[in-house]
Short mmCIF file of C-alpha atoms and ligand atoms in Angstrom, two decimals:
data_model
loop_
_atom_site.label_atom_id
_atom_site.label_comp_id
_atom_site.label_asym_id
_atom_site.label_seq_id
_atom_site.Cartn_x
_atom_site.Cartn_y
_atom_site.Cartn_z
CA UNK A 1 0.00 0.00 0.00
CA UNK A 2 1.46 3.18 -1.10
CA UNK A 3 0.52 6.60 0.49
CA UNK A 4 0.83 8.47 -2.18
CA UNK A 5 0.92 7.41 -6.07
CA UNK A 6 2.52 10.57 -8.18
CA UNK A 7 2.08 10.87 -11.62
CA UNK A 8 5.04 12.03 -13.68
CA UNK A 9 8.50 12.40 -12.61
CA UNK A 10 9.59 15.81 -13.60
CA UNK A 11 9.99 19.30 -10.97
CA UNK A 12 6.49 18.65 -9.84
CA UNK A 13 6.75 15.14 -9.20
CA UNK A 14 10.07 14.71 -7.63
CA UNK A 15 9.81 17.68 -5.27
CA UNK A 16 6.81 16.46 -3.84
CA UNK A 17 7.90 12.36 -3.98
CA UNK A 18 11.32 13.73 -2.35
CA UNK A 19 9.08 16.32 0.65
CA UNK A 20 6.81 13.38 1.37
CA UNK A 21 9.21 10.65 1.57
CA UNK A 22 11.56 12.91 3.73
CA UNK A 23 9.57 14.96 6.24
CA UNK A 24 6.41 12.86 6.80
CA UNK A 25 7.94 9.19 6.34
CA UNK A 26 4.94 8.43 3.92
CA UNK A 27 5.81 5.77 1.05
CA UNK A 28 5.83 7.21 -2.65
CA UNK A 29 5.15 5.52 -5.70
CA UNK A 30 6.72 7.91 -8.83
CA UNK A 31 5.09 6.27 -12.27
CA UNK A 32 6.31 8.26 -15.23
CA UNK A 33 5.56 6.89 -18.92
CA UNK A 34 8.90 8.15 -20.31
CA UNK A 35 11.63 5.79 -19.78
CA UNK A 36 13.39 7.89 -17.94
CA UNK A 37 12.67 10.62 -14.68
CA UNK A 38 13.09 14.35 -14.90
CA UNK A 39 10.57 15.35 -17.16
CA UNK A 40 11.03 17.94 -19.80
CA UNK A 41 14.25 18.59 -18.11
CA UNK A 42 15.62 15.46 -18.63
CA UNK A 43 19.86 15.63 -19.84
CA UNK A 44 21.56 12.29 -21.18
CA UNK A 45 24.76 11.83 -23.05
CA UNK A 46 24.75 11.12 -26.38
CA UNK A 47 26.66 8.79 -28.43
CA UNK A 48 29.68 11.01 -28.91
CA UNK A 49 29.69 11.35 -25.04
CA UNK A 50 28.19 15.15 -25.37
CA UNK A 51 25.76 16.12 -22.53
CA UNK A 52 22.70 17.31 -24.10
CA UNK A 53 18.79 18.22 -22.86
CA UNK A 54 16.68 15.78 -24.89
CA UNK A 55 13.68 18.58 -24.35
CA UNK A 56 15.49 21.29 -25.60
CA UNK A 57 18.11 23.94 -23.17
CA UNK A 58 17.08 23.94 -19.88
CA UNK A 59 18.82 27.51 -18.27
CA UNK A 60 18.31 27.39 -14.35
CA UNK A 61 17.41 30.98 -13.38
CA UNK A 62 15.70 32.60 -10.11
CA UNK A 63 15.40 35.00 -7.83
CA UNK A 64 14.60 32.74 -4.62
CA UNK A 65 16.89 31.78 -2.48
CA UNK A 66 15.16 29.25 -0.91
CA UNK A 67 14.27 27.61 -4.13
CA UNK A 68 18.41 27.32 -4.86
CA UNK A 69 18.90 26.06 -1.17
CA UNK A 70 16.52 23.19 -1.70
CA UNK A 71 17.70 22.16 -4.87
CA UNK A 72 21.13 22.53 -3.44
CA UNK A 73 20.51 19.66 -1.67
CA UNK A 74 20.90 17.54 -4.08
CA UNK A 75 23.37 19.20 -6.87
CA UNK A 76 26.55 21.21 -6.90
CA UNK A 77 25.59 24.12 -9.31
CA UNK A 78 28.08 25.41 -12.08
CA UNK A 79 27.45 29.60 -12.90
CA UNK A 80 26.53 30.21 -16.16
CA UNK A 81 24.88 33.44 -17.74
CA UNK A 82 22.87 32.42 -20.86
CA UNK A 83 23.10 34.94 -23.91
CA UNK A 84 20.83 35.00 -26.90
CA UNK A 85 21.66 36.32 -30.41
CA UNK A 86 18.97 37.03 -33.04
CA UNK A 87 19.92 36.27 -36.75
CA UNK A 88 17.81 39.67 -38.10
CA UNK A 89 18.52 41.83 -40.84
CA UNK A 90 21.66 39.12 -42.07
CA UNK A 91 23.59 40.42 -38.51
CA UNK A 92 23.71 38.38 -34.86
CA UNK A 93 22.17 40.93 -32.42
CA UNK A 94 21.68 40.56 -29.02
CA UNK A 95 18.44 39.20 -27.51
CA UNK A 96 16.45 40.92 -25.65
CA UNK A 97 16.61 43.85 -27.97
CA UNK A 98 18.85 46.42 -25.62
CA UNK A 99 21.38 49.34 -27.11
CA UNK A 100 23.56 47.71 -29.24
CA UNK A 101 20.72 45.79 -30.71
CA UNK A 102 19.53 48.82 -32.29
CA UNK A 103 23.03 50.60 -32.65
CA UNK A 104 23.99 47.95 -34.41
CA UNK A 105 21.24 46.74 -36.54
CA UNK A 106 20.56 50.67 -38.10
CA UNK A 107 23.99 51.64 -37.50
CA UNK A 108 23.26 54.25 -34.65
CA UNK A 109 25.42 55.20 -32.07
CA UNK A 110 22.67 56.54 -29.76
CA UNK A 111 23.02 56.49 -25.83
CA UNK A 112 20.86 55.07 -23.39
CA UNK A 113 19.12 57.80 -22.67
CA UNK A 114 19.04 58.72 -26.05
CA UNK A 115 17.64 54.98 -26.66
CA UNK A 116 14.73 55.84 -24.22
CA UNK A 117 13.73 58.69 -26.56
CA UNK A 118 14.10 56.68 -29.62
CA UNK A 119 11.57 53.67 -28.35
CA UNK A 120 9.22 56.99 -27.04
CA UNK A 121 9.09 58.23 -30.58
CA UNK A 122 8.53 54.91 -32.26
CA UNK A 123 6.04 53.17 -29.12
CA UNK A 124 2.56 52.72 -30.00
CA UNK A 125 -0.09 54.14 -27.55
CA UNK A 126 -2.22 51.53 -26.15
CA UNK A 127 -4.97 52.27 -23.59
CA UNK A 128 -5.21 48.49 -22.39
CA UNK A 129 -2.54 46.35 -22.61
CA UNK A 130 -4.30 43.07 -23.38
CA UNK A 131 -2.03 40.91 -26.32
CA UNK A 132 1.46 39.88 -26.78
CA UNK A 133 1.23 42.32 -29.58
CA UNK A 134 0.33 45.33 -27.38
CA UNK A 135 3.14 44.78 -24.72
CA UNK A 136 5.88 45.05 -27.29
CA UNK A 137 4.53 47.41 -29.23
CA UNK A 138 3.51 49.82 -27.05
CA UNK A 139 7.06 49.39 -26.00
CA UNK A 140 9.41 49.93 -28.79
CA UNK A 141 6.88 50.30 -31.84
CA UNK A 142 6.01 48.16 -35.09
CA UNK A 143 9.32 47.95 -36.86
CA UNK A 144 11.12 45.92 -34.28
CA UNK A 145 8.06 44.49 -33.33
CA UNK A 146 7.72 42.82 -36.37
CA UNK A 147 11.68 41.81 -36.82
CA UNK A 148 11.75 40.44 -33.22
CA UNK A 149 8.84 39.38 -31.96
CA UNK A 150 5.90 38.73 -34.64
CA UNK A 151 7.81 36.14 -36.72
CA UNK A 152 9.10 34.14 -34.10
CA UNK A 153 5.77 34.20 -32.22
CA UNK A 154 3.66 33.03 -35.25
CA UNK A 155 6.13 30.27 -36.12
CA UNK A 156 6.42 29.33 -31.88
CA UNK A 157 2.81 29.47 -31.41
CA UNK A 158 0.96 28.72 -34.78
CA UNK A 159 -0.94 32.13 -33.87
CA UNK A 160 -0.08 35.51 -34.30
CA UNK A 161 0.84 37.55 -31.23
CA UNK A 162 -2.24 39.49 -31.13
CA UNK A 163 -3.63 36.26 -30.57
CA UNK A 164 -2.08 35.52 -27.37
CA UNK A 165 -1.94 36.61 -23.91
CA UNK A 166 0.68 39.34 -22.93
CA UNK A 167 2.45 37.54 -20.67
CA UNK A 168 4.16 35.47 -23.31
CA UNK A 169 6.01 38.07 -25.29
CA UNK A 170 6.29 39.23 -21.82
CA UNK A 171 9.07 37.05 -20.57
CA UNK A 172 11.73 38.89 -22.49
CA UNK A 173 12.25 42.29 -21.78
CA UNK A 174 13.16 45.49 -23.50
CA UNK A 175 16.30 47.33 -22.39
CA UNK A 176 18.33 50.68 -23.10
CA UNK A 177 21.26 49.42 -21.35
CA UNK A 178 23.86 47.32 -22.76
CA UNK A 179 23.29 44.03 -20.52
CA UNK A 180 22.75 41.07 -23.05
CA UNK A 181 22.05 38.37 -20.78
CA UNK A 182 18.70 36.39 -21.68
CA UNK A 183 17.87 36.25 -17.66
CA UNK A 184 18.66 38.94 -14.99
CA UNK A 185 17.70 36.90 -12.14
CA UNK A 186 19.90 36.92 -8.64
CA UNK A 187 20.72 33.51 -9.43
CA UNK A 188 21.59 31.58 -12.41
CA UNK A 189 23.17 28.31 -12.98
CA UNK A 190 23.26 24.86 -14.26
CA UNK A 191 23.55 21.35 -12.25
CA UNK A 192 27.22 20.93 -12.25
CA UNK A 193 26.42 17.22 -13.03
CA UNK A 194 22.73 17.62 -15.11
CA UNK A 195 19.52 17.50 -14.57
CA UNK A 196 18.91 13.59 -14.48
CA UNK A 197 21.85 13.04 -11.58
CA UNK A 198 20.07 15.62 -9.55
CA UNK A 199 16.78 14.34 -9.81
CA UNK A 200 18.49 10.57 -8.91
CA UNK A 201 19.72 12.18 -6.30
CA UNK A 202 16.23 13.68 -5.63
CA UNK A 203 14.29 10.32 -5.73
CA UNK A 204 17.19 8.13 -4.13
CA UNK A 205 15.04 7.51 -0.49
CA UNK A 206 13.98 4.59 0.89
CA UNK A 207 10.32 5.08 0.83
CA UNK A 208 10.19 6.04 -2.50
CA UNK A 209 9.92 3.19 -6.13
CA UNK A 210 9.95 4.77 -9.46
CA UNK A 211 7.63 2.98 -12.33
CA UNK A 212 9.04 4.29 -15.08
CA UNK A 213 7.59 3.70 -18.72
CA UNK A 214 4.25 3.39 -17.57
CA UNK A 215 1.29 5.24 -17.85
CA UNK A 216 -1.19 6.17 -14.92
CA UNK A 217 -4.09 4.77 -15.94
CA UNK A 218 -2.67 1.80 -17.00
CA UNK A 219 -0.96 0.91 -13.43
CA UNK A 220 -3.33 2.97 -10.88
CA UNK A 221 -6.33 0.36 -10.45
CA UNK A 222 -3.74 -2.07 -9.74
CA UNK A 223 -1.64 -0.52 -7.60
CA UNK A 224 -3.09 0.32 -4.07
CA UNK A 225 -2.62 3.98 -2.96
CA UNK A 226 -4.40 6.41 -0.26
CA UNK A 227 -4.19 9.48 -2.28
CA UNK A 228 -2.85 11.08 -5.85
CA UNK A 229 -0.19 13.68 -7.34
CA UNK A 230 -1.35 14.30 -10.55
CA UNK A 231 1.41 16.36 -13.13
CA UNK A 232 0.40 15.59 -16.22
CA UNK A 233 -2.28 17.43 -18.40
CA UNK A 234 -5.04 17.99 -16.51
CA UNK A 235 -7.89 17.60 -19.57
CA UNK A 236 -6.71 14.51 -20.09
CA UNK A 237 -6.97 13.41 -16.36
CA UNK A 238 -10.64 14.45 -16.87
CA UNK A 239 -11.10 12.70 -19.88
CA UNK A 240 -11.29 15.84 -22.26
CA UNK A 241 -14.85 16.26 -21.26
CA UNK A 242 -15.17 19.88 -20.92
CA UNK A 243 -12.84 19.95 -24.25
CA UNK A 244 -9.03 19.75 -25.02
CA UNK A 245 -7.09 22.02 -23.54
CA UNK A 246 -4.49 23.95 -26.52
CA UNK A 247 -0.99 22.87 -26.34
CA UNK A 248 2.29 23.45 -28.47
CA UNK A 249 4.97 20.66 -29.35
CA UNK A 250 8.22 20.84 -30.35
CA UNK A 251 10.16 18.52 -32.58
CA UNK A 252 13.66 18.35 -31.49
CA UNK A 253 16.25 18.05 -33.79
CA UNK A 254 19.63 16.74 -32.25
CA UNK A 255 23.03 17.02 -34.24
CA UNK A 256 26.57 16.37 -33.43
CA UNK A 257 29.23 18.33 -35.37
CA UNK A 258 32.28 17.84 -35.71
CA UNK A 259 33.69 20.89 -34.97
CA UNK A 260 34.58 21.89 -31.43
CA UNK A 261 32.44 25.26 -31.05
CA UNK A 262 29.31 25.68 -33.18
CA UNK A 263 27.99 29.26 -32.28
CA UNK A 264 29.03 32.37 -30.34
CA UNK A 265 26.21 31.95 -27.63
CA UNK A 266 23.92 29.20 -26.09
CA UNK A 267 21.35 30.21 -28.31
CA UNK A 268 20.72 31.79 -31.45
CA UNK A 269 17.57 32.75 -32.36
CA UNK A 270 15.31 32.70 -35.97
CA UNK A 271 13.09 35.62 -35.69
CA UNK A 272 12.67 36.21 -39.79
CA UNK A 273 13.94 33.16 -41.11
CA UNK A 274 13.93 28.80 -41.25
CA UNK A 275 11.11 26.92 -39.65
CA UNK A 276 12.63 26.26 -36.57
CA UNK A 277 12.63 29.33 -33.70
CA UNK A 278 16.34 28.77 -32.53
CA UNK A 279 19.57 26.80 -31.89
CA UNK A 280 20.79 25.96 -28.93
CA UNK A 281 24.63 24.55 -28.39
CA UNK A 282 24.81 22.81 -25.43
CA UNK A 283 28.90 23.06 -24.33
CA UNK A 284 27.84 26.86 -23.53
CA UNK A 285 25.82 25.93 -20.59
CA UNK A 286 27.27 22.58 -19.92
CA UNK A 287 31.04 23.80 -19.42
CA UNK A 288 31.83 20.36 -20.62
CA UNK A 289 35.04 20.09 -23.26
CA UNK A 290 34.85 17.57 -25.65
CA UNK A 291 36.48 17.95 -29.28
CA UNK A 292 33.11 17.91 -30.81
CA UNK A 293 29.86 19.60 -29.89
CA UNK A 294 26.15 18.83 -29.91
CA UNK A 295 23.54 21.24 -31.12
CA UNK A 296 19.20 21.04 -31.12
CA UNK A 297 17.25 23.03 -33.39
CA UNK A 298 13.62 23.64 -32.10
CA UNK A 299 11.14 23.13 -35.12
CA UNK A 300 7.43 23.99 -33.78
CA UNK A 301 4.66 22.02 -34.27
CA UNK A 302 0.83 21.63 -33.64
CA UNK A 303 1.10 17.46 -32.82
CA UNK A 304 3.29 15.78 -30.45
CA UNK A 305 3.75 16.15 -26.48
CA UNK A 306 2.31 18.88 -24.75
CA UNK A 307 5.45 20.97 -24.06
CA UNK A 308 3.54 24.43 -23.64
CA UNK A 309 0.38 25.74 -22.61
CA UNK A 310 -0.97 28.18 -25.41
CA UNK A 311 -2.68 31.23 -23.15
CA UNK A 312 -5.14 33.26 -24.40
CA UNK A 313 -9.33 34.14 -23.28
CA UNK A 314 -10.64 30.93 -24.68
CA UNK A 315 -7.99 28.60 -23.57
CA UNK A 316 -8.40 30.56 -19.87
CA UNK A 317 -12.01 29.96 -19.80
CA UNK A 318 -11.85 26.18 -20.58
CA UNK A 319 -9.20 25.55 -17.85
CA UNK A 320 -11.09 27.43 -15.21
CA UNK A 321 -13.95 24.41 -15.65
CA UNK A 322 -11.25 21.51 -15.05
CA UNK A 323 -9.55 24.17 -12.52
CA UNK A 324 -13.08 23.79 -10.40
CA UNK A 325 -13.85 20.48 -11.34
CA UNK A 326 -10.02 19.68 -9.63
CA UNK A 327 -10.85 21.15 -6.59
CA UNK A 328 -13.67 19.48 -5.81
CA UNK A 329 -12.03 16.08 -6.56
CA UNK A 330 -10.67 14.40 -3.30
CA UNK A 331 -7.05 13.04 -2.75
CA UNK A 332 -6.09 14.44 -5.60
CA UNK A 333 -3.41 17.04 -5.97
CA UNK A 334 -2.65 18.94 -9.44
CA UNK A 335 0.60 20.71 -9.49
CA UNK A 336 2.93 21.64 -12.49
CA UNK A 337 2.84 23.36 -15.88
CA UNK A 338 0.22 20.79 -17.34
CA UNK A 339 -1.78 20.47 -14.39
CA UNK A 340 -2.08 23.58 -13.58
CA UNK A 341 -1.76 25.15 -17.21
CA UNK A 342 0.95 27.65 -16.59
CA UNK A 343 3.74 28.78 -18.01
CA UNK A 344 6.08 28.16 -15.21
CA UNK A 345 9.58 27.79 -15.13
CA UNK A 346 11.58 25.05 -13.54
CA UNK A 347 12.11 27.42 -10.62
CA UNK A 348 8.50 28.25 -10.55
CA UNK A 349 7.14 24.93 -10.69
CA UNK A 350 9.54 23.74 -7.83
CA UNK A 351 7.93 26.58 -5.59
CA UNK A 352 4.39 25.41 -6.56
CA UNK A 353 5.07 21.77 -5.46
CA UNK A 354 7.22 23.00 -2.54
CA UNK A 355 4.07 25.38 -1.36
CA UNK A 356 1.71 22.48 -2.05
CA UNK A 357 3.77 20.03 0.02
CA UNK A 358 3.04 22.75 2.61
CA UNK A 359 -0.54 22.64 2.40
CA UNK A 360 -0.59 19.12 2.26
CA UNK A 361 1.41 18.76 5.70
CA UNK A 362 -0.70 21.15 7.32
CA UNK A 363 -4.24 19.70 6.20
CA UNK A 364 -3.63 15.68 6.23
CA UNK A 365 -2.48 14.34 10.35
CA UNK A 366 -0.15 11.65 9.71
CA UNK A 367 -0.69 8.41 8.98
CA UNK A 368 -0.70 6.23 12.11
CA UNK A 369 3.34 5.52 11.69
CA UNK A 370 4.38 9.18 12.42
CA UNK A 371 7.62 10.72 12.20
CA UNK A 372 10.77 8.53 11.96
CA UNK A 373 13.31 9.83 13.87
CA UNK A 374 15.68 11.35 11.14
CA UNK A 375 12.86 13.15 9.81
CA UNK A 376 12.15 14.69 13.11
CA UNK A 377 15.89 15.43 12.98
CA UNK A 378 15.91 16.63 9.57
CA UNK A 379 13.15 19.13 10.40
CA UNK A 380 14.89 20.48 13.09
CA UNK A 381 18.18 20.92 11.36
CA UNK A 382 15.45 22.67 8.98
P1 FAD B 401 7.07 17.87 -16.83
O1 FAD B 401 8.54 18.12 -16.83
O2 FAD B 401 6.33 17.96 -18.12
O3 FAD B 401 6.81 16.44 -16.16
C1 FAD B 401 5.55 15.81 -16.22
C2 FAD B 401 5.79 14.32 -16.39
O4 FAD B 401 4.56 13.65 -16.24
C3 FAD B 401 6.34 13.94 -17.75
O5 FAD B 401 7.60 13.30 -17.62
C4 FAD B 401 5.27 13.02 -18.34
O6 FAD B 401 5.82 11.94 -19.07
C5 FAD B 401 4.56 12.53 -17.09
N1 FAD B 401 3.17 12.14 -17.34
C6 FAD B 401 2.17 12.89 -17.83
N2 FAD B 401 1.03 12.17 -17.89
C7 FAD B 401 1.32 10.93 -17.43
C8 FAD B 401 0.57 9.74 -17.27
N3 FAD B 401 -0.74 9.66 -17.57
N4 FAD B 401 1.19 8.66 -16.76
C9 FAD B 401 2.51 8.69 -16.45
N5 FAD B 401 3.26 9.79 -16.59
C10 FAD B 401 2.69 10.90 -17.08
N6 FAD B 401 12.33 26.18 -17.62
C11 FAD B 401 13.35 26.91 -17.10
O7 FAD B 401 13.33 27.25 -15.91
N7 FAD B 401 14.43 27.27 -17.88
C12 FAD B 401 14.54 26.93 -19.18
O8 FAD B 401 15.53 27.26 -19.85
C13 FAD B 401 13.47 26.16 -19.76
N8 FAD B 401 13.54 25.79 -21.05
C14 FAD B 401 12.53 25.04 -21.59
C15 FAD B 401 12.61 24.66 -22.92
C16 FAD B 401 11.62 23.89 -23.50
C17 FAD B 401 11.72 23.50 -24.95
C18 FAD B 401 10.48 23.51 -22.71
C19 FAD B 401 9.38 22.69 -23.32
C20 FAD B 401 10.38 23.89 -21.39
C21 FAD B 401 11.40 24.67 -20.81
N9 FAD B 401 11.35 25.04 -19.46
C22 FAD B 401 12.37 25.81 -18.93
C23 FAD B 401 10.19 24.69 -18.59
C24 FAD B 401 10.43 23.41 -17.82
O9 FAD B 401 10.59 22.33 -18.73
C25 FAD B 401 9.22 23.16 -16.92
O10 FAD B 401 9.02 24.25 -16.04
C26 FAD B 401 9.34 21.91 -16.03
O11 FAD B 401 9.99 20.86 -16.68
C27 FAD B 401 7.95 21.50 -15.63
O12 FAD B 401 7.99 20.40 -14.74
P2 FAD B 401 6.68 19.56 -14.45
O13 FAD B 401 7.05 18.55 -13.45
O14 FAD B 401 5.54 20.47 -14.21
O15 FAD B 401 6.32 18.88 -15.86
N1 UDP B 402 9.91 35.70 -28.44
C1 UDP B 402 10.01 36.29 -29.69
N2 UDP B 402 11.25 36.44 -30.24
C2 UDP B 402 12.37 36.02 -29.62
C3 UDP B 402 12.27 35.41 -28.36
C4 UDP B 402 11.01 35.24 -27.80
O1 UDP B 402 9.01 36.65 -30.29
O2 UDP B 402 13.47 36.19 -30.18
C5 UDP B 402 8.55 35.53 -27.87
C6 UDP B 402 7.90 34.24 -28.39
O3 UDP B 402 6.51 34.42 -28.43
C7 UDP B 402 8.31 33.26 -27.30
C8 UDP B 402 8.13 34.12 -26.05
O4 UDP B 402 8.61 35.42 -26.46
O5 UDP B 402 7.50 32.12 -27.31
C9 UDP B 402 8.86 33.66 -24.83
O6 UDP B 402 10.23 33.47 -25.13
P1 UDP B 402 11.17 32.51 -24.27
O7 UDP B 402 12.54 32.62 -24.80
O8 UDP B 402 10.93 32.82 -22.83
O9 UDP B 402 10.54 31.09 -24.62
P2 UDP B 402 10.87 29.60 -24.10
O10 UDP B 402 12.33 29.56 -23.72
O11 UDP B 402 9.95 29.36 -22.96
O12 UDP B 402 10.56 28.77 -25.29
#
């Protein structure tokens, strides 16, 4: 008899397998129907011995410290500042547009506050700021609108950013300084030995078996358990039935060259051109050396795995019915991007299952066992 039976063994999963496990001594079954844990953030090495993200680059970034001490726990971080360049206008410019973006790209030498003026005179007025249109162009105008953002949306998204909710053009900002790192957050880094070894490390606890390459409903009528963690898409845990929730895919496309360094930066991005969004090189964010280097292009599409909720009125309307119908559906908890149809970060999501372990210790007494005694320990060290 398991206490708990979690579903999927990404962020969401692992955190809360690892917090139950740990603190209240409770007995975990992980299932996962990949072959493999760590979700979307799952790293392996390839044949040619290169450490790559099967899912596409995974950049650790955050501003919570608690968040980085409770990963800590189970990986030795490496520092690493990711940088983006855009191929626009036949030049590499730095991503997010900042000063010598536009210096460079109409052969300006303007200062920052000059920059300021320059967006001012160009910025669109917009009385509500509703689309991912509106935020950037209300911003810095159409023309770089259109270079940076419109292209690369429609091919990301299969809709154009007028389609789609602010907050997605949202996540990369607009500067006038000359800072061209992708993230600006108080802490960024990468597991010093990947994502997979960390979450081994995670799930590596007695009271806690890991199914892997099985799915949920195949496995959960025959495998006795008090209560659920549910990560994965939560309209199919309700059988579609108020409707499918929207989702992009990704195909990844994984090459090894034989060259030693492919690009300048981690990324490079497609805004105008090819029908994939970007190109990540992996050695950038790895720190590993290796003679050759391993590179994944990101080519969008409309079938596949859900890798990203698609946010917009309708979408928001449709997951407020499963968000109610979850609620009111006992011993069962929904946490994670799917499950909770967010676009949340790794850092994000591990807060959401780290508050929701929180709630879950305060409302459920524990079951008849208690407390071993290195818990109680380990909570006091805490
Ligand atoms: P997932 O990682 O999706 O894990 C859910 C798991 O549940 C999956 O392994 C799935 O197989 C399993 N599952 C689902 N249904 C079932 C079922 N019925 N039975 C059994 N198993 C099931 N975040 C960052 O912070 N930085 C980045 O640089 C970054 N880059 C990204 C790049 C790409 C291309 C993508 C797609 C995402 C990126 N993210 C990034 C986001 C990051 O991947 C997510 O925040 C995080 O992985 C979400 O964790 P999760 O546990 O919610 O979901
Ligand atoms: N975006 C864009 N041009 C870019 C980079 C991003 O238009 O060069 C938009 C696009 O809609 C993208 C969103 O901003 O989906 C968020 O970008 P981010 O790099 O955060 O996407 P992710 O890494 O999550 O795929």
């Amino acid at each position: 008899m398991f206490d708990w039976l979690i579903v999927g063994a990404g962020f969401a999963g692992s955190v809360l397998a690892e917090r139950l496990a740990s603190q209240r001594g409770e007995k975990v079954l992980v299932v996962d129907r990949r072959n493999h844990v760590g979700g979307n953030a799952y790293d392996r090495y390839n044949d040619a011995g290169l450490l790559i993200h099967q899912y596409g680059p995974h950049i650790f970034h955050t501003n919570s410290r608690p968040i980085v001490d409770y990963l800590s726990k189970f990986t030795a971080w490496r520092p690493y500042e990711h940088r983006v360049l855009g191929a626009v206008d036949g030049m590499l410019v730095p991503i997010p547009i900042n000063l010598d973006t536009v210096n460079r790209l109409y052969g300006l030498s303007l200062t920052s506050e000059e920059l300021t003026a320059w967006f001012a005179a160009r910025a669109e007025k917009i009385d509500k700021i509703e689309t991912s249109e509106d935020v950037v162009v209300s911003v810095v105008g159409r023309e770089l609108y259109e270079k940076f953002f419109q292209g690369y949306t429609r091919k990301q998204w299969g809709l154009d950013p007028s389609q789609l909710d602010k907050s997605i053009t949202a996540r990369v900002p607009i500067r006038t300084d000359r800072d061209d790192r992708y993230f600006t957050d108080t802490y960024q880094c990468m597991p010093a030995e990947g994502y997979t070894r960390m979450f081994e490390t995670m799930l590596d606890h007695p009271k806690i078996s890991v199914l892997l390459g099985s799915d949920f409903r195949d496995v959960a009528a025959s495998i006795s358990h008090k209560r659920v963690i549910y990560t994965g898409p939560i309209d199919e845990y309700f059988d579609f039935r108020f409707g499918r929730l929207p989702y992009r895919s990704l195909r990844f496309d994984h090459e090894t060259l034989n060259t030693e360094w492919a690009q300048q930066t981690g990324t490079i991005n497609f805004p105008q051109s090819e029908d994939y969004t970007r190109i990540s090189e992996y050695k950038h964010m790895t720190g590993q050396q290796h003679p050759l280097t391993a590179i994944t292009r990101e080519y969008p599409a409309a079938e596949g795995d859900p890798y990203y909720p698609i946010l917009h009125p309708e979408s928001a309307a449709i997951f407020k019915r499963y968000e109610t119908l979850a609620m009111a559906t006992p011993d069962v908890w929904f946490v994670g991007r799917l499950a909770t149809f967010r676009y949340y970060n790794m850092d994000q999501v591990t807060g959401q299952a780290l508050a929701t372990f929180r709630r879950i210790d305060e409302k459920l007494p524990l079951s008849g066992r208690g407390r071993s005694a290195v818990d109680v320990a380990d909570l006091a060290a805490a």
